[in-house]
PDB file of C-alpha atoms in Angstrom:
ATOM      1  CA  MET G   5      17.867 -14.365 -17.219  1.00 62.00           C
ATOM      2  CA  LYS G   6      15.462 -13.352 -14.419  1.00 70.00           C
ATOM      3  CA  LYS G   7      14.892  -9.595 -14.097  1.00 84.00           C
ATOM      4  CA  ARG G   8      15.732  -8.068 -10.746  1.00 93.00           C
ATOM      5  CA  SER G   9      12.765  -6.560  -8.585  1.00 96.00           C
ATOM      6  CA  ILE G  10      12.883  -2.964  -8.098  1.00 97.00           C
ATOM      7  CA  THR G  11      11.296  -0.956  -5.481  1.00 97.00           C
ATOM      8  CA  ARG G  12      10.390   2.813  -5.368  1.00 97.00           C
ATOM      9  CA  TYR G  13       8.544   4.951  -2.832  1.00 97.00           C
ATOM     10  CA  ILE G  14       5.425   7.021  -2.614  1.00 97.00           C
ATOM     11  CA  VAL G  15       6.462   9.893  -0.490  1.00 96.00           C
ATOM     12  CA  THR G  16       3.336  11.221   1.514  1.00 96.00           C
ATOM     13  CA  ASP G  17       3.418  13.509   4.449  1.00 94.00           C
ATOM     14  CA  ILE G  18       3.409  10.917   7.221  1.00 93.00           C
ATOM     15  CA  VAL G  19       5.033   7.719   5.510  1.00 94.00           C
ATOM     16  CA  SER G  20       6.890   6.484   2.414  1.00 96.00           C
ATOM     17  CA  ILE G  21       5.110   3.675   0.791  1.00 96.00           C
ATOM     18  CA  PRO G  22       7.145   0.859  -1.237  1.00 97.00           C
ATOM     19  CA  VAL G  23       6.074  -0.030  -4.735  1.00 97.00           C
ATOM     20  CA  THR G  24       7.658  -2.900  -6.017  1.00 97.00           C
ATOM     21  CA  LYS G  25       8.059  -3.977  -9.676  1.00 97.00           C
ATOM     22  CA  VAL G  26       8.290  -7.596  -9.356  1.00 97.00           C
ATOM     23  CA  GLY G  27      10.998  -8.839 -11.754  1.00 95.00           C
ATOM     24  CA  SER G  28       9.621 -12.520 -12.452  1.00 95.00           C
ATOM     25  CA  LYS G  29       6.103 -13.108 -13.885  1.00 96.00           C
ATOM     26  CA  THR G  30       6.237 -16.486 -11.993  1.00 96.00           C
ATOM     27  CA  GLU G  31       6.757 -15.037  -8.702  1.00 96.00           C
ATOM     28  CA  ALA G  32       4.151 -12.384  -9.143  1.00 97.00           C
ATOM     29  CA  TYR G  33       1.674 -14.960 -10.069  1.00 97.00           C
ATOM     30  CA  ARG G  34       2.416 -17.123  -7.119  1.00 96.00           C
ATOM     31  CA  ILE G  35       2.094 -14.096  -4.837  1.00 96.00           C
ATOM     32  CA  VAL G  36      -1.451 -13.577  -5.979  1.00 97.00           C
ATOM     33  CA  THR G  37      -2.605 -17.158  -6.445  1.00 96.00           C
ATOM     34  CA  GLY G  38      -0.338 -19.133  -4.022  1.00 96.00           C
ATOM     35  CA  ALA G  39      -1.503 -19.829  -0.576  1.00 95.00           C
ATOM     36  CA  GLY G  40       0.635 -18.388   2.076  1.00 93.00           C
ATOM     37  CA  TRP G  41       2.479 -16.029  -0.395  1.00 93.00           C
ATOM     38  CA  GLY G  42       0.765 -12.814   0.513  1.00 90.00           C
ATOM     39  CA  VAL G  43      -2.788 -12.582  -0.918  1.00 96.00           C
ATOM     40  CA  VAL G  44      -4.702 -15.800  -0.252  1.00 97.00           C
ATOM     41  CA  GLU G  45      -5.140 -18.613   2.311  1.00 97.00           C
ATOM     42  CA  TRP G  46      -6.904 -21.943   2.830  1.00 97.00           C
ATOM     43  CA  TYR G  47      -9.389 -21.967   5.650  1.00 97.00           C
ATOM     44  CA  SER G  48     -11.464 -24.871   6.881  1.00 96.00           C
ATOM     45  CA  ALA G  49     -14.526 -25.578   8.787  1.00 96.00           C
ATOM     46  CA  ASN G  50     -12.602 -27.653  11.141  1.00 94.00           C
ATOM     47  CA  ASN G  51     -11.316 -24.638  12.924  1.00 93.00           C
ATOM     48  CA  ASP G  52     -14.387 -22.416  12.156  1.00 94.00           C
ATOM     49  CA  TYR G  53     -12.595 -20.813   9.390  1.00 93.00           C
ATOM     50  CA  LYS G  54     -10.532 -18.825  11.978  1.00 92.00           C
ATOM     51  CA  MET G  55      -6.914 -19.884  11.107  1.00 94.00           C
ATOM     52  CA  PRO G  56      -5.134 -20.730   7.817  1.00 95.00           C
ATOM     53  CA  VAL G  57      -4.527 -24.338   7.096  1.00 96.00           C
ATOM     54  CA  ASN G  58      -2.561 -26.457   4.776  1.00 95.00           C
ATOM     55  CA  ARG G  59      -4.304 -27.632   1.556  1.00 94.00           C
ATOM     56  CA  ASP G  60      -6.098 -30.927   2.116  1.00 95.00           C
ATOM     57  CA  LYS G  61      -8.160 -32.035  -0.909  1.00 93.00           C
ATOM     58  CA  THR G  62      -9.840 -34.605   1.337  1.00 96.00           C
ATOM     59  CA  ASP G  63     -11.406 -31.967   3.511  1.00 96.00           C
ATOM     60  CA  LYS G  64     -14.270 -30.705   1.394  1.00 94.00           C
ATOM     61  CA  THR G  65     -14.965 -27.569   3.713  1.00 96.00           C
ATOM     62  CA  GLN G  66     -12.044 -25.857   2.629  1.00 96.00           C
ATOM     63  CA  VAL G  67     -12.139 -22.540   0.956  1.00 96.00           C
ATOM     64  CA  MET G  68      -9.691 -20.045  -0.327  1.00 97.00           C
ATOM     65  CA  ILE G  69     -10.133 -16.627   1.030  1.00 97.00           C
ATOM     66  CA  CYS G  70      -8.285 -13.359   0.445  1.00 97.00           C
ATOM     67  CA  ASP G  71      -6.440 -11.644   3.395  1.00 95.00           C
ATOM     68  CA  GLU G  72      -8.392  -9.002   4.947  1.00 93.00           C
ATOM     69  CA  ASP G  73      -5.810  -6.121   4.398  1.00 93.00           C
ATOM     70  CA  THR G  74      -4.856  -7.343   0.823  1.00 95.00           C
ATOM     71  CA  SER G  75      -6.253  -7.213  -2.847  1.00 97.00           C
ATOM     72  CA  ALA G  76      -5.158  -8.094  -6.122  1.00 97.00           C
ATOM     73  CA  SER G  77      -6.112  -8.047  -9.766  1.00 97.00           C
ATOM     74  CA  LEU G  78      -5.046 -10.198 -12.661  1.00 98.00           C
ATOM     75  CA  TYR G  79      -5.451  -8.641 -16.361  1.00 97.00           C
ATOM     76  CA  THR G  80      -5.603 -10.756 -19.489  1.00 96.00           C
ATOM     77  CA  LYS G  81      -3.950  -9.728 -22.838  1.00 92.00           C
ATOM     78  CA  ALA G  82      -7.603  -8.902 -23.945  1.00 93.00           C
ATOM     79  CA  GLY G  83      -8.089  -6.552 -20.795  1.00 92.00           C
ATOM     80  CA  ARG G  84     -10.399  -8.812 -18.681  1.00 95.00           C
ATOM     81  CA  GLU G  85      -9.970  -8.259 -14.994  1.00 96.00           C
ATOM     82  CA  PHE G  86      -9.999 -11.081 -12.347  1.00 97.00           C
ATOM     83  CA  TYR G  87     -10.279  -9.106  -9.048  1.00 97.00           C
ATOM     84  CA  ILE G  88      -9.650 -10.474  -5.691  1.00 97.00           C
ATOM     85  CA  ALA G  89     -11.184  -8.401  -2.783  1.00 96.00           C
ATOM     86  CA  PRO G  90     -10.153  -8.512   0.686  1.00 96.00           C
ATOM     87  CA  GLY G  91     -11.758 -11.075   2.738  1.00 95.00           C
ATOM     88  CA  ASP G  92     -13.673 -12.631   0.012  1.00 96.00           C
ATOM     89  CA  GLU G  93     -13.734 -16.211  -1.017  1.00 96.00           C
ATOM     90  CA  VAL G  94     -11.548 -17.028  -4.124  1.00 96.00           C
ATOM     91  CA  ASN G  95     -12.236 -19.463  -6.887  1.00 95.00           C
ATOM     92  CA  LEU G  96      -9.087 -19.619  -8.764  1.00 94.00           C
ATOM     93  CA  LYS G  97     -10.858 -21.765 -11.553  1.00 93.00           C
ATOM     94  CA  ASN G  98     -12.165 -18.437 -12.832  1.00 94.00           C
ATOM     95  CA  ALA G  99      -8.691 -16.753 -12.626  1.00 96.00           C
ATOM     96  CA  PRO G 100      -6.681 -16.303 -16.060  1.00 96.00           C
ATOM     97  CA  ARG G 101      -3.680 -18.600 -16.535  1.00 96.00           C
ATOM     98  CA  GLN G 102      -0.186 -17.283 -16.130  1.00 96.00           C
ATOM     99  CA  ALA G 103       0.517 -17.480 -19.718  1.00 96.00           C
ATOM    100  CA  ASP G 104      -2.590 -15.406 -20.421  1.00 96.00           C
ATOM    101  CA  THR G 105      -1.669 -12.634 -17.847  1.00 97.00           C
ATOM    102  CA  ALA G 106      -0.485  -9.237 -18.983  1.00 97.00           C
ATOM    103  CA  ALA G 107      -0.467  -7.531 -15.908  1.00 97.00           C
ATOM    104  CA  MET G 108      -0.902  -8.123 -12.093  1.00 97.00           C
ATOM    105  CA  LEU G 109      -1.543  -5.533  -9.315  1.00 97.00           C
ATOM    106  CA  ILE G 110      -1.268  -6.487  -5.534  1.00 97.00           C
ATOM    107  CA  SER G 111      -2.029  -3.882  -2.712  1.00 95.00           C
ATOM    108  CA  GLY G 112      -1.642  -4.682   0.885  1.00 92.00           C
ATOM    109  CA  SER G 113      -0.791  -3.011   4.183  1.00 88.00           C
ATOM    110  CA  TYR G 114       2.842  -3.307   3.240  1.00 87.00           C
ATOM    111  CA  GLY G 115       2.429  -1.310   0.064  1.00 94.00           C
ATOM    112  CA  TYR G 116       2.108  -2.422  -3.700  1.00 96.00           C
ATOM    113  CA  ASN G 117       3.583  -5.025  -5.921  1.00 97.00           C
ATOM    114  CA  PHE G 118       3.143  -5.178  -9.610  1.00 97.00           C
ATOM    115  CA  TRP G 119       4.270  -7.150 -12.663  1.00 97.00           C
ATOM    116  CA  ALA G 120       3.580  -6.282 -16.318  1.00 96.00           C
ATOM    117  CA  ILE G 121       4.597  -7.486 -19.848  1.00 95.00           C
ATOM    118  CA  ASP G 122       6.024  -3.879 -20.145  1.00 91.00           C
ATOM    119  CA  ASP G 123       5.760  -0.608 -18.063  1.00 88.00           C
ATOM    120  CA  SER G 124       2.883   0.803 -20.351  1.00 91.00           C
ATOM    121  CA  HIS G 125       0.646  -1.887 -19.026  1.00 94.00           C
ATOM    122  CA  ILE G 126       0.625  -0.225 -15.517  1.00 95.00           C
ATOM    123  CA  LYS G 127      -0.652   3.240 -14.808  1.00 96.00           C
ATOM    124  CA  ILE G 128      -0.114   5.251 -11.549  1.00 97.00           C
ATOM    125  CA  PHE G 129      -2.459   8.127 -10.710  1.00 97.00           C
ATOM    126  CA  VAL G 130      -1.909  10.539  -7.936  1.00 97.00           C
ATOM    127  CA  THR G 131      -3.108  13.726  -6.183  1.00 97.00           C
ATOM    128  CA  TYR G 132      -0.805  16.075  -4.508  1.00 96.00           C
ATOM    129  CA  THR G 133      -0.806  18.089  -1.249  1.00 94.00           C
ATOM    130  CA  GLU G 134      -0.367  21.888  -1.160  1.00 92.00           C
ATOM    131  CA  LYS G 135       3.422  21.169  -0.178  1.00 90.00           C
ATOM    132  CA  GLY G 136       3.966  18.932  -3.371  1.00 93.00           C
ATOM    133  CA  LEU G 137       3.909  15.501  -1.633  1.00 96.00           C
ATOM    134  CA  ILE G 138       1.779  12.749  -2.980  1.00 97.00           C
ATOM    135  CA  ASP G 139      -1.647  12.750  -1.127  1.00 95.00           C
ATOM    136  CA  GLU G 140      -3.391   9.840  -2.580  1.00 94.00           C
ATOM    137  CA  CYS G 141      -2.182   7.089  -5.069  1.00 95.00           C
ATOM    138  CA  ARG G 142      -3.774   4.353  -6.956  1.00 94.00           C
ATOM    139  CA  LEU G 143      -2.439   1.715  -9.522  1.00 96.00           C
ATOM    140  CA  ASP G 144      -4.312   0.790 -12.530  1.00 96.00           C
ATOM    141  CA  SER G 145      -4.210  -1.172 -15.803  1.00 95.00           C
ATOM    142  CA  TRP G 146      -3.241   0.310 -19.246  1.00 95.00           C
ATOM    143  CA  LEU G 147      -7.173   0.791 -19.723  1.00 94.00           C
ATOM    144  CA  GLY G 148      -7.415   2.939 -16.689  1.00 95.00           C
ATOM    145  CA  LYS G 149      -8.327   6.765 -16.980  1.00 95.00           C
ATOM    146  CA  PRO G 150      -7.322   9.446 -14.263  1.00 95.00           C
ATOM    147  CA  CYS G 151     -10.313  10.698 -12.088  1.00 95.00           C
ATOM    148  CA  GLU G 152     -10.863  14.379 -11.382  1.00 95.00           C
ATOM    149  CA  GLY G 153      -7.992  15.912  -9.868  1.00 95.00           C
ATOM    150  CA  GLU G 154      -5.614  13.161 -10.564  1.00 97.00           C
ATOM    151  CA  THR G 155      -2.172  13.315 -12.497  1.00 97.00           C
ATOM    152  CA  GLU G 156      -0.748  10.368 -14.191  1.00 97.00           C
ATOM    153  CA  ILE G 157       2.899   9.629 -13.461  1.00 97.00           C
ATOM    154  CA  THR G 158       5.231   6.790 -14.306  1.00 96.00           C
ATOM    155  CA  PHE G 159       6.912   4.234 -11.959  1.00 96.00           C
ATOM    156  CA  SER G 160      10.348   6.073 -12.406  1.00 95.00           C
ATOM    157  CA  ASP G 161       8.784   9.366 -11.080  1.00 96.00           C
ATOM    158  CA  LEU G 162       8.758   7.779  -7.524  1.00 97.00           C
ATOM    159  CA  GLN G 163      11.399   8.083  -5.145  1.00 97.00           C
ATOM    160  CA  SER G 164      14.266   5.753  -5.878  1.00 97.00           C
ATOM    161  CA  GLU G 165      15.380   3.107  -3.388  1.00 96.00           C
ATOM    162  CA  ALA G 166      18.836   4.656  -3.269  1.00 96.00           C
ATOM    163  CA  ASP G 167      17.290   8.025  -2.525  1.00 97.00           C
ATOM    164  CA  HIS G 168      14.882   6.456  -0.004  1.00 96.00           C
ATOM    165  CA  ASP G 169      17.868   4.982   1.688  1.00 96.00           C
ATOM    166  CA  ASN G 170      20.173   7.950   1.907  1.00 96.00           C
ATOM    167  CA  THR G 171      17.489  10.585   2.614  1.00 95.00           C
ATOM    168  CA  ASP G 172      16.166  11.528   5.958  1.00 95.00           C
ATOM    169  CA  ARG G 173      12.440  12.274   5.734  1.00 95.00           C
ATOM    170  CA  ALA G 174      13.037  15.150   8.100  1.00 94.00           C
ATOM    171  CA  ASP G 175      14.994  16.654   5.122  1.00 95.00           C
ATOM    172  CA  ILE G 176      11.792  16.518   2.862  1.00 95.00           C
ATOM    173  CA  PRO G 177       9.728  19.661   3.126  1.00 94.00           C
ATOM    174  CA  GLY G 178       6.026  18.964   3.854  1.00 93.00           C
ATOM    175  CA  THR G 179       6.534  15.782   5.851  1.00 94.00           C
ATOM    176  CA  PHE G 180       5.664  15.582   9.535  1.00 93.00           C
ATOM    177  CA  GLU G 181       9.239  14.840  10.525  1.00 93.00           C
ATOM    178  CA  PHE G 182      10.322  18.078   8.583  1.00 93.00           C
ATOM    179  CA  GLU G 183       7.769  20.225  10.443  1.00 91.00           C
ATOM    180  CA  ARG G 184       8.594  18.675  13.870  1.00 90.00           C
ATOM    181  CA  ARG G 185      12.249  19.117  13.571  1.00 89.00           C
ATOM    182  CA  ASN G 186      11.733  22.833  12.353  1.00 87.00           C
ATOM    183  CA  LYS G 187       9.466  23.316  15.322  1.00 86.00           C
ATOM    184  CA  GLU G 188      11.798  21.746  17.671  1.00 83.00           C
ATOM    185  CA  GLN G 189      14.731  23.956  16.446  1.00 82.00           C
ATOM    186  CA  ALA G 190      12.731  27.042  16.795  1.00 77.00           C
ATOM    187  CA  THR G 191      11.610  26.266  20.295  1.00 71.00           C
ATOM    188  CA  GLU G 192      13.920  27.208  23.236  1.00 56.00           C
ATOM    189  CA  ASN G 193      12.499  24.389  25.432  1.00 55.00           C
ATOM    190  CA  PRO G 194      11.004  21.842  23.280  1.00 51.00           C
ATOM    191  CA  ALA G 195       9.958  19.596  26.312  1.00 53.00           C
ATOM    192  CA  ALA G 196       8.106  22.586  28.141  1.00 49.00           C
ATOM    193  CA  ASP G 197       6.195  23.381  24.896  1.00 50.00           C
ATOM    194  CA  ARG G 198       5.499  19.628  23.863  1.00 51.00           C
ATOM    195  CA  LYS G 199       1.833  20.101  23.764  1.00 52.00           C
ATOM    196  CA  GLU G 200       2.140  23.113  21.316  1.00 48.00           C
ATOM    197  CA  VAL G 201       4.451  21.081  19.129  1.00 42.00           C
ATOM    198  CA  GLN G 202       2.002  18.296  18.898  1.00 48.00           C
ATOM    199  CA  THR G 203      -0.739  20.770  18.270  1.00 47.00           C
ATOM    200  CA  MET G 204       1.147  22.171  15.367  1.00 44.00           C
ATOM    201  CA  LEU G 205       1.976  18.862  13.866  1.00 44.00           C
ATOM    202  CA  HIS G 206      -1.320  16.986  14.346  1.00 50.00           C
ATOM    203  CA  ASN G 207      -3.861  19.461  14.314  1.00 50.00           C
ATOM    204  CA  PHE G 208      -5.679  17.745  11.330  1.00 53.00           C
ATOM    205  CA  THR G 209      -9.345  17.289  11.290  1.00 55.00           C
ATOM    206  CA  ASP G 210     -11.251  14.097  12.211  1.00 58.00           C
ATOM    207  CA  GLU G 211     -12.261  13.714   8.685  1.00 63.00           C
ATOM    208  CA  ARG G 212      -8.653  13.926   7.367  1.00 60.00           C
ATOM    209  CA  LEU G 213      -7.571  11.301  10.110  1.00 59.00           C
ATOM    210  CA  ALA G 214     -10.377   8.869   8.944  1.00 61.00           C
ATOM    211  CA  GLU G 215      -9.161   9.418   5.396  1.00 64.00           C
ATOM    212  CA  LEU G 216      -5.474   8.522   6.285  1.00 59.00           C
ATOM    213  CA  TRP G 217      -6.636   5.726   8.228  1.00 55.00           C
ATOM    214  CA  GLU G 218      -8.960   4.251   5.636  1.00 58.00           C
ATOM    215  CA  ALA G 219      -6.309   4.756   2.994  1.00 58.00           C
ATOM    216  CA  GLU G 220      -4.101   2.472   5.436  1.00 55.00           C
ATOM    217  CA  GLN G 221      -1.205   5.115   5.396  1.00 55.00           C
ATOM    218  CA  LEU G 222      -1.374   5.115   9.266  1.00 51.00           C
ATOM    219  CA  LYS G 223      -1.646   1.273   9.418  1.00 52.00           C
ATOM    220  CA  ARG G 224       1.414   0.735   6.875  1.00 51.00           C
ATOM    221  CA  ILE G 225       4.001   1.959   9.603  1.00 44.00           C
ATOM    222  CA  GLN G 226       2.075   0.437  12.627  1.00 48.00           C
ATOM    223  CA  ILE G 227       1.367   3.778  14.286  1.00 48.00           C
ATOM    224  CA  LEU G 228      -1.603   4.918  16.431  1.00 51.00           C
ATOM    225  CA  PRO G 229      -3.317   8.379  16.643  1.00 52.00           C
ATOM    226  CA  ILE G 230      -3.775   9.220  20.234  1.00 50.00           C
ATOM    227  CA  ALA G 231      -6.603  12.134  20.927  1.00 50.00           C
ATOM    228  CA  LEU G 232      -5.126  14.888  23.024  1.00 48.00           C
ATOM    229  CA  GLY G 233      -8.222  17.128  22.589  1.00 53.00           C
ATOM    230  CA  ASP G 234     -10.393  18.457  20.067  1.00 51.00           C
ATOM    231  CA  ASN G 235      -8.895  17.649  16.589  1.00 52.00           C
ATOM    232  CA  VAL G 236      -5.578  17.264  18.299  1.00 47.00           C
ATOM    233  CA  TYR G 237      -3.602  13.973  17.935  1.00 49.00           C
ATOM    234  CA  GLU G 238      -0.361  12.678  18.881  1.00 50.00           C
ATOM    235  CA  ILE G 239       1.156   9.972  16.597  1.00 53.00           C
ATOM    236  CA  ILE G 240       2.932   7.143  18.569  1.00 47.00           C
ATOM    237  CA  ARG G 241       4.523   3.938  17.325  1.00 45.00           C
ATOM    238  CA  THR G 242       2.751   0.655  18.399  1.00 41.00           C
TER     239      THR G 242
END
């Protein structure tokens, strides 16, 4: 019987990021290796490699390339990793066969997907903010070790889908939504004091903003930082 895919969430200060345990090994392998399924696409010199094309074995210029905002790893039972990097050309002849694969990790702008023969074959390492929310997160194979400052957690430690669906982020201490609501409730005239609210909410440094953008936490929910002044930003949805 096919297992059901399960999604849990990494709760950060600005967004909740989905992490899905894919129920089917075949489905996970297809996501990684199948053109158009989320990780790789075929490209051709016939359109200057600008847009994905359908597979055509008669077109000898075709190459398989990983999407720019996606990466994936296949791990064999012996622990060998086949890594697919964003934007790189992919030669699946070097990839382990599905039968030899013990774990798969997929990372993209939408979040994370993984499959493993059992939960012990996937490790999750996180760091926390001062208010107890997850700051940074990475998934690794069973061979992974925590870096300095990281804590290892399990998939079940993440926010459940039911809790995610039934919990307003404004009710979670430490989130921007929580801080914004508290500030607005404490302000007699929020509209007149809008700039102060923005400053309180988004007065994080250029360095922190760059870190969040590099980690794709801003990209994941399609929001854009707008500079209001020195180190002051308004977050708007695009």
